[in-house]
mmCIF file of C-alpha atoms and ligand atoms in Angstrom:
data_model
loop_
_atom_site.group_PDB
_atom_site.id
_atom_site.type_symbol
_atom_site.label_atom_id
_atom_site.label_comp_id
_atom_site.label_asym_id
_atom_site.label_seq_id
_atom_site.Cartn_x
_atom_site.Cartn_y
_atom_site.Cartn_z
ATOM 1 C CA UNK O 1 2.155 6.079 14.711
ATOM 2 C CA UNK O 2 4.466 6.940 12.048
ATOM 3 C CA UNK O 3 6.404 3.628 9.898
ATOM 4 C CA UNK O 4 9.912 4.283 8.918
ATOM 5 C CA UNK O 5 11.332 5.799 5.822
ATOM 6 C CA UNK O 6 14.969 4.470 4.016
ATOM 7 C CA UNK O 7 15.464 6.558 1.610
ATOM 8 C CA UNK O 8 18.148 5.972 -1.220
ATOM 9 C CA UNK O 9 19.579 8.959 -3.072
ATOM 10 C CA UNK O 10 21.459 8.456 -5.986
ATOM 11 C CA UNK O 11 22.550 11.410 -7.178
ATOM 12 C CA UNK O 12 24.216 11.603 -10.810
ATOM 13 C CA UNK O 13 25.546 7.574 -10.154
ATOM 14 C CA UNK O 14 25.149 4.603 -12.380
ATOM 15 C CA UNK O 15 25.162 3.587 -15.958
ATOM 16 C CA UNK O 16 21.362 2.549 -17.133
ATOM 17 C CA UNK O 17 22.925 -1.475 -16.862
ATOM 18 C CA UNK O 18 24.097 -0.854 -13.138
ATOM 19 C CA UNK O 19 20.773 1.298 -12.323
ATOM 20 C CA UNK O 20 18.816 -1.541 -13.268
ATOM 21 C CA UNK O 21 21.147 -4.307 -11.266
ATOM 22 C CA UNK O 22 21.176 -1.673 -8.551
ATOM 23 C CA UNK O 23 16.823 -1.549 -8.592
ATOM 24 C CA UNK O 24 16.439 -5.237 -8.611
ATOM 25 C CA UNK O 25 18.327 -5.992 -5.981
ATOM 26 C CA UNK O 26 16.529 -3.344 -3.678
ATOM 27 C CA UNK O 27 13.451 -4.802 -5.080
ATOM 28 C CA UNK O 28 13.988 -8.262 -3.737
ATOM 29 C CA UNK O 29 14.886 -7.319 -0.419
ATOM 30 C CA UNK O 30 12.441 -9.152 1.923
ATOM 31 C CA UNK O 31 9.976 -6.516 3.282
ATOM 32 C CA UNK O 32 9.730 -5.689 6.903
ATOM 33 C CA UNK O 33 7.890 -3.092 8.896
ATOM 34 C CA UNK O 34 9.696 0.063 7.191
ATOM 35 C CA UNK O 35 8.913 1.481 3.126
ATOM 36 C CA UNK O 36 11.641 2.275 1.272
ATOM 37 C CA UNK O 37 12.013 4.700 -1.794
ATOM 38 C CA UNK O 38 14.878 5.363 -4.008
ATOM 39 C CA UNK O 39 15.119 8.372 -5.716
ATOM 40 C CA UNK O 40 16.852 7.606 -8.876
ATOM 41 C CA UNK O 41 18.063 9.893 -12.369
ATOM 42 C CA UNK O 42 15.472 11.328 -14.382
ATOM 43 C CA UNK O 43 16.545 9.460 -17.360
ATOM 44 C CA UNK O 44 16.015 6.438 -15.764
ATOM 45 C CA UNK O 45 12.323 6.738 -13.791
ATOM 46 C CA UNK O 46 10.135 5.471 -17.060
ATOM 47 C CA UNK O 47 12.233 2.541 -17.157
ATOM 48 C CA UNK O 48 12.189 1.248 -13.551
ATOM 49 C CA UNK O 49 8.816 2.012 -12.657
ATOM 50 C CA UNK O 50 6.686 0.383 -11.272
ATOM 51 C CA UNK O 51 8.312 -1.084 -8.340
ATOM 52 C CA UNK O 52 6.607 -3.631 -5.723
ATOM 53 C CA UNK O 53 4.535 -2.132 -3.267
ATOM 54 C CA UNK O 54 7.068 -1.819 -0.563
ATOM 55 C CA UNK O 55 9.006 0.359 -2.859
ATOM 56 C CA UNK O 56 8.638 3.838 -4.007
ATOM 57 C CA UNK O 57 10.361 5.728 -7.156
ATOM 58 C CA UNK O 58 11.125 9.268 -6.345
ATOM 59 C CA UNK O 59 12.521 12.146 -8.709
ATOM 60 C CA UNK O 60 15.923 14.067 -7.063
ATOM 61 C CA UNK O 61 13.802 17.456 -8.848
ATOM 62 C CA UNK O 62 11.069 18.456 -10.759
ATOM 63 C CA UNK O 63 10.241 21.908 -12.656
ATOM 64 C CA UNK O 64 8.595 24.723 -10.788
ATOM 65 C CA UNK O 65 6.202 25.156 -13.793
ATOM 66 C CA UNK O 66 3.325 23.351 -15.038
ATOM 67 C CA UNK O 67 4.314 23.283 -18.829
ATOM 68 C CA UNK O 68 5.206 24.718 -21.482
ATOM 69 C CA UNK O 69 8.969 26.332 -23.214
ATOM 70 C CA UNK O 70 11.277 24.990 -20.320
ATOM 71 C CA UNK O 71 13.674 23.285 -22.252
ATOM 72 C CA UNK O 72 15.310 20.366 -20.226
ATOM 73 C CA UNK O 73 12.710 20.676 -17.606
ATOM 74 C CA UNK O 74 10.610 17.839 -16.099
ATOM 75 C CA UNK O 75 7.128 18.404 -14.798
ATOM 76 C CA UNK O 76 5.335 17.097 -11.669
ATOM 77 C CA UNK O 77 2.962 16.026 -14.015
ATOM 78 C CA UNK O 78 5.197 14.397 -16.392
ATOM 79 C CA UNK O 79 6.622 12.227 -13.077
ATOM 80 C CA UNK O 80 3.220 11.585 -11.992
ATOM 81 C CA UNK O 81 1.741 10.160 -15.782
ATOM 82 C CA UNK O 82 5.070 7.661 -14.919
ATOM 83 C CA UNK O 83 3.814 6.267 -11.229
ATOM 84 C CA UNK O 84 6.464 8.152 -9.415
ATOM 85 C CA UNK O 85 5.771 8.704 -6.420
ATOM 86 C CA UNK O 86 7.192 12.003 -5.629
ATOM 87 C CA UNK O 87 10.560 14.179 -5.922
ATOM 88 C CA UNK O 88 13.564 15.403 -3.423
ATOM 89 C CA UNK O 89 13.077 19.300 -3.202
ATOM 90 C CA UNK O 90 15.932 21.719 -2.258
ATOM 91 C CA UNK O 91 18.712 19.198 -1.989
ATOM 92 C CA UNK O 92 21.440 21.373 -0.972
ATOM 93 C CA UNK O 93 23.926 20.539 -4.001
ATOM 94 C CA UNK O 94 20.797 22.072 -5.336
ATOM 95 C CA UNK O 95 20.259 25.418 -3.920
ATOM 96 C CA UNK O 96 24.453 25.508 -3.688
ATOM 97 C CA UNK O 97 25.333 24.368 -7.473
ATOM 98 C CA UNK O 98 22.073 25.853 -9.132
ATOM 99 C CA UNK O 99 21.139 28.238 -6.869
ATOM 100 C CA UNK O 100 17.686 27.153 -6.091
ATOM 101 C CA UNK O 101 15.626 30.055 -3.957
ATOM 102 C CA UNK O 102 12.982 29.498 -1.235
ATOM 103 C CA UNK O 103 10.508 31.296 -3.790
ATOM 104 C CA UNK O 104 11.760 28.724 -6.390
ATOM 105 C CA UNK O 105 11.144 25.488 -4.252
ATOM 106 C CA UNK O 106 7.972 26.687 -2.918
ATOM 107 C CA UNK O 107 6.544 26.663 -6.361
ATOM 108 C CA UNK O 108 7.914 23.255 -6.706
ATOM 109 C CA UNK O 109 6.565 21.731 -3.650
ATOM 110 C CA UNK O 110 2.916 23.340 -5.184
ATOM 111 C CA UNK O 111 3.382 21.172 -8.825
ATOM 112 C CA UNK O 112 4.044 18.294 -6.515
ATOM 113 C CA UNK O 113 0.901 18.920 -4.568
ATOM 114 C CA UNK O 114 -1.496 20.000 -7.410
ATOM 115 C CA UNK O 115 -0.244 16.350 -9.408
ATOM 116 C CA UNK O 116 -0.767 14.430 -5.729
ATOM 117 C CA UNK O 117 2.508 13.728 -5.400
ATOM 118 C CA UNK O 118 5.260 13.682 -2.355
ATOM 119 C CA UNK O 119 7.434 15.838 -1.904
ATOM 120 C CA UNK O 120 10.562 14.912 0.154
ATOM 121 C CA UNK O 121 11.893 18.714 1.383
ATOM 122 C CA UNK O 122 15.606 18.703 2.148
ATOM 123 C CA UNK O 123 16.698 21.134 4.927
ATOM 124 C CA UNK O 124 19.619 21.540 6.968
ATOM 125 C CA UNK O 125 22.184 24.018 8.286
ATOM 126 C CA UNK O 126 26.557 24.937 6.750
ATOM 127 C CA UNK O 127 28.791 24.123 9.315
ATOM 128 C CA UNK O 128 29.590 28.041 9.864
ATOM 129 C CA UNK O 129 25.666 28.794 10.508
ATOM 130 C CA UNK O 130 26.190 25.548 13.192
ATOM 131 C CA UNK O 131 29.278 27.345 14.377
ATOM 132 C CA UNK O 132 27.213 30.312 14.913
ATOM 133 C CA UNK O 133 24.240 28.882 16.378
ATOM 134 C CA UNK O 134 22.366 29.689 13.627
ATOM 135 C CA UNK O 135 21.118 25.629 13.128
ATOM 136 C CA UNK O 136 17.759 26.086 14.637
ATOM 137 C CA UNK O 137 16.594 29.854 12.891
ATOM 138 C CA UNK O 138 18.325 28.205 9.346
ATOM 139 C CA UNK O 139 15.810 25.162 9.240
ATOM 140 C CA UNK O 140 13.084 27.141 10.548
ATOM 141 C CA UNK O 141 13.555 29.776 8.132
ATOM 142 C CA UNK O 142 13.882 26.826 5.423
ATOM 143 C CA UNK O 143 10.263 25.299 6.577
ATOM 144 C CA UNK O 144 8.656 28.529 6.909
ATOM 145 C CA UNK O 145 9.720 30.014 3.513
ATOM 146 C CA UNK O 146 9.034 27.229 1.194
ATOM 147 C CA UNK O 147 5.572 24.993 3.269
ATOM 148 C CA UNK O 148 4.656 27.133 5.817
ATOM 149 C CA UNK O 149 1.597 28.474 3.048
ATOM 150 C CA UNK O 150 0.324 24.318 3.107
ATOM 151 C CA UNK O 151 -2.539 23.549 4.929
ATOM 152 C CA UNK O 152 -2.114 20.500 7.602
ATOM 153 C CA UNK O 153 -4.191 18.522 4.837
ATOM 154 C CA UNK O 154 -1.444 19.002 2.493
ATOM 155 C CA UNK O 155 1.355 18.601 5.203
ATOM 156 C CA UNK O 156 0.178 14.910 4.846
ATOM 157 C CA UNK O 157 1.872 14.552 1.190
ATOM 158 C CA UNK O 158 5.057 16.449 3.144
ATOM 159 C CA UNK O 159 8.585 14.372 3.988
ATOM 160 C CA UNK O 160 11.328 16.291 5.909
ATOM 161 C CA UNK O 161 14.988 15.479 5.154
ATOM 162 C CA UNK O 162 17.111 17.053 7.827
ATOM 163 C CA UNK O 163 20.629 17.225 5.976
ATOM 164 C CA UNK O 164 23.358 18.891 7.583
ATOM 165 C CA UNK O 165 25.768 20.089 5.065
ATOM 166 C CA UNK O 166 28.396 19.523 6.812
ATOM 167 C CA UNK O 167 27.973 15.613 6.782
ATOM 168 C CA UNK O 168 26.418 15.122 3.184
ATOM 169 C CA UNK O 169 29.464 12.985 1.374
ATOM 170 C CA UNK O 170 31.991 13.857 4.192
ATOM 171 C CA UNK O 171 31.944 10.744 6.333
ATOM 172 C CA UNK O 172 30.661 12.919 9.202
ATOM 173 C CA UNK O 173 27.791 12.348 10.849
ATOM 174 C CA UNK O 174 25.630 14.201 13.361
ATOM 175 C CA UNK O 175 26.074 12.776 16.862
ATOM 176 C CA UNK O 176 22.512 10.862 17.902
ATOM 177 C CA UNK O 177 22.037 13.377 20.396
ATOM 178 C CA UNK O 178 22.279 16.278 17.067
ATOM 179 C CA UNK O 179 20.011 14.383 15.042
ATOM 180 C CA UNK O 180 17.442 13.830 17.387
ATOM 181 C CA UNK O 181 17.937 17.464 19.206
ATOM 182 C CA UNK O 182 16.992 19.027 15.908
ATOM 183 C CA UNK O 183 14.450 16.466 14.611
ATOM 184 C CA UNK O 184 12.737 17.464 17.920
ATOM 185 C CA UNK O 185 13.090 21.034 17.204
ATOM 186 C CA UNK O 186 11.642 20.732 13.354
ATOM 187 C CA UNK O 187 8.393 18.531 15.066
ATOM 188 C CA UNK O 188 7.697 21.175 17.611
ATOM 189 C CA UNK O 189 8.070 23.775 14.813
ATOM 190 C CA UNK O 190 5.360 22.207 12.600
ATOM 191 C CA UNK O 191 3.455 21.259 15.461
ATOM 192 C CA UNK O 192 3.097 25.343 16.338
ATOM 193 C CA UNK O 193 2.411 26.078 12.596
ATOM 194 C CA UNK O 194 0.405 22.978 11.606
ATOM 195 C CA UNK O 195 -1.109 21.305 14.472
ATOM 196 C CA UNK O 196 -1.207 17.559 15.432
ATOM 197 C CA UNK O 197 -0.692 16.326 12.042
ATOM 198 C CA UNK O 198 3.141 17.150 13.036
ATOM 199 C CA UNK O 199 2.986 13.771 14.636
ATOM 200 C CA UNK O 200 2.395 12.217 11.991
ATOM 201 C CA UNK O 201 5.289 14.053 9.643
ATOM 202 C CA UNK O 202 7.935 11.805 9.022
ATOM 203 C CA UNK O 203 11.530 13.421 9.333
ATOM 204 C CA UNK O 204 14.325 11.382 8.212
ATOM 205 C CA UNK O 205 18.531 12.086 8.585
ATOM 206 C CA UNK O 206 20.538 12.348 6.367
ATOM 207 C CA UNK O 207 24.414 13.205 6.035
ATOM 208 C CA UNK O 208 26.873 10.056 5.971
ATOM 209 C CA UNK O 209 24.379 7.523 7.399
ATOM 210 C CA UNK O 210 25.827 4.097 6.789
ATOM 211 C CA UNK O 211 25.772 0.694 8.286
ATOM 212 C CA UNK O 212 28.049 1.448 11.126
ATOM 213 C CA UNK O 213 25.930 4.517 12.402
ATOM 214 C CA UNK O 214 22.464 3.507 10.568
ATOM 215 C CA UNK O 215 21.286 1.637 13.608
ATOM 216 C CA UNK O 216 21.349 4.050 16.726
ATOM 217 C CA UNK O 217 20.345 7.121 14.350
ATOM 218 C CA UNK O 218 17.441 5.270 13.715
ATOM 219 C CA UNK O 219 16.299 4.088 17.297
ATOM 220 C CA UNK O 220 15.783 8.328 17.716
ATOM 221 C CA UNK O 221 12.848 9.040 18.834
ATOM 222 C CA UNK O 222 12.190 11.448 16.208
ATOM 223 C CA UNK O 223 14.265 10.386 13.352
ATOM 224 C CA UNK O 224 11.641 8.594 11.275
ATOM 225 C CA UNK O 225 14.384 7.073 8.385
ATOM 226 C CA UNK O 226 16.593 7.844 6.521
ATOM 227 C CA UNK O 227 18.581 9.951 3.174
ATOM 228 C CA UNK O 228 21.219 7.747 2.258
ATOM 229 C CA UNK O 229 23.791 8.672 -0.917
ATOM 230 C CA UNK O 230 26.553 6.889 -1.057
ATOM 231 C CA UNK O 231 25.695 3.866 0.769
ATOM 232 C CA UNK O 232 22.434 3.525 -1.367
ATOM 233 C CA UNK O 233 24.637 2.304 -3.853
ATOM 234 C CA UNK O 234 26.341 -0.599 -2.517
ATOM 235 C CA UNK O 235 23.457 -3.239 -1.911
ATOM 236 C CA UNK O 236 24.942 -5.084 1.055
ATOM 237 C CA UNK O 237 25.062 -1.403 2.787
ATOM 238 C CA UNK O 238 21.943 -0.272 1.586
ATOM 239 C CA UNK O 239 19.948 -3.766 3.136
ATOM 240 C CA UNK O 240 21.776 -3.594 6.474
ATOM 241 C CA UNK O 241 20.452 0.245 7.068
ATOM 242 C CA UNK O 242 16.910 -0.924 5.609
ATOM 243 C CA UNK O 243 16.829 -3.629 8.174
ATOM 244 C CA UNK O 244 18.619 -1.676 10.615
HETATM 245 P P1 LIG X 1 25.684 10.853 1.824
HETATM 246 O O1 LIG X 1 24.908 9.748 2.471
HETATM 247 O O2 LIG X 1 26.569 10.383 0.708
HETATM 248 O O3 LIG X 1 26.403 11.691 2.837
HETATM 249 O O4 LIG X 1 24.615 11.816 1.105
HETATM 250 C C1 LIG X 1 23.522 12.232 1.836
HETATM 251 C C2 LIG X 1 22.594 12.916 0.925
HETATM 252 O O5 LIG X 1 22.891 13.968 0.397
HETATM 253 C C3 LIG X 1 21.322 12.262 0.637
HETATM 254 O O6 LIG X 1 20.458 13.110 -0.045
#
């Protein structure tokens, strides 16, 4: 049986003062059957880690190389000597503003593994591929290109993000019947490619989930959490879709 994800995403948000406000307060929610993670600026991973059990530390990236002259870069080692748990790959303000490849993220998602880490792999469809029918052969292409080489062992250290493009930051959502239409879609892939351990994959939304919509996304039958961004900021927001 898979247990729920909620996911924050920060993004580039917060001062170090208000990160560290922000952390406690997610820290002291009272814990119920789901895990949450935040996944929170480089810069400020050393200094919030560890967390209680019920909550993870993610990355939003990590370097495709193991070490070495990468100026600026962050390895998957590096995050894992800190107790992070794992890193977002192939965000799409990532492959859109830095023009990350499938080659690029595969050899990502294979730091992450080799340093036992998680990797949470953001996929999703523009609203012009949508408009084209193209949703289902985008995310398909997305999972094949950058963990369809993983064995179903190593699918175990594998989250799914579905973000739609089209409703990351824009106040639109998918419908429930969207969400769980493609969720469905991206379990039945895996199952074909990786076998049962597809059951146990958890696939979370993401794309202007809030407190209003938080609650019937989540009561999907295959929409195992969530990606929030902007309402992982505001605590009250953030605690209603964690207890959603
Ligand atoms: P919003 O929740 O702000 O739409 O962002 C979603 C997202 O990109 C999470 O990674």
């Amino acid at each position: 049986m898979r247990s729920k994800l909620i996911a924050g995403n920060w993004k580039m948000n917060t001062s170090w003062e208000e990160a560290k406000s922000l952390f406690n307060s997610v820290n002291e929610f009272p814990s119920n059957n789901k895990s949450m993670a935040v996944c929170v600026p480089a810069c400020y991973l050393a200094g919030l880690c560890p967390a209680h059990p019920n909550l993870s530390v993610f990355a939003q990236d990590c370097s495709a190389h193991e070490k070495g002259a990468f100026t600026g870069e962050i390895s998957a080692a590096m995050l894992a000597s800190l107790g992070v748990k794992g890193s977002l790959v192939g965000h799409s303000e990532r492959r859109q503003y830095h023009n990350e490849t499938s080659e690029l993220l595969k050899r990502k998602v294979d730091q992450l593994l080799a340093n036992k880490l998680t990797a949470i792999y953001c996929i999703g469809e523009t609203l012009e591929e949508r408009n084209n029918e193209l949703h289902f052969a985008t995310v398909t292409k997305q999972i094949e290109e950058v963990i369809g080489h993983l064995s179903s062992t190593q699918m175990k250290n594998i989250v799914i993000a579905y973000e739609p493009v089209w409703a990351i930051g824009t106040g639109v959502t998918a419908s429930n019947d969207q969400a769980q239409e493609m969720h469905a879609h991206i379990r039945s892939f895996l199952k074909t490619t990786f076998g049962e351990v597809a059951n146990d994959i958890q696939i979370l939304y993401g794309g202007s989930m809030n407190a209003a919509n938080a609650q019937a996304l989540l009561a999907c039958e295959d929409v195992d959490g969530g990606l929030i961004g902007g309402a992982s900021l505001k605590v009250a927001d953030f605690e209603f879709i964690y207890n959603a």
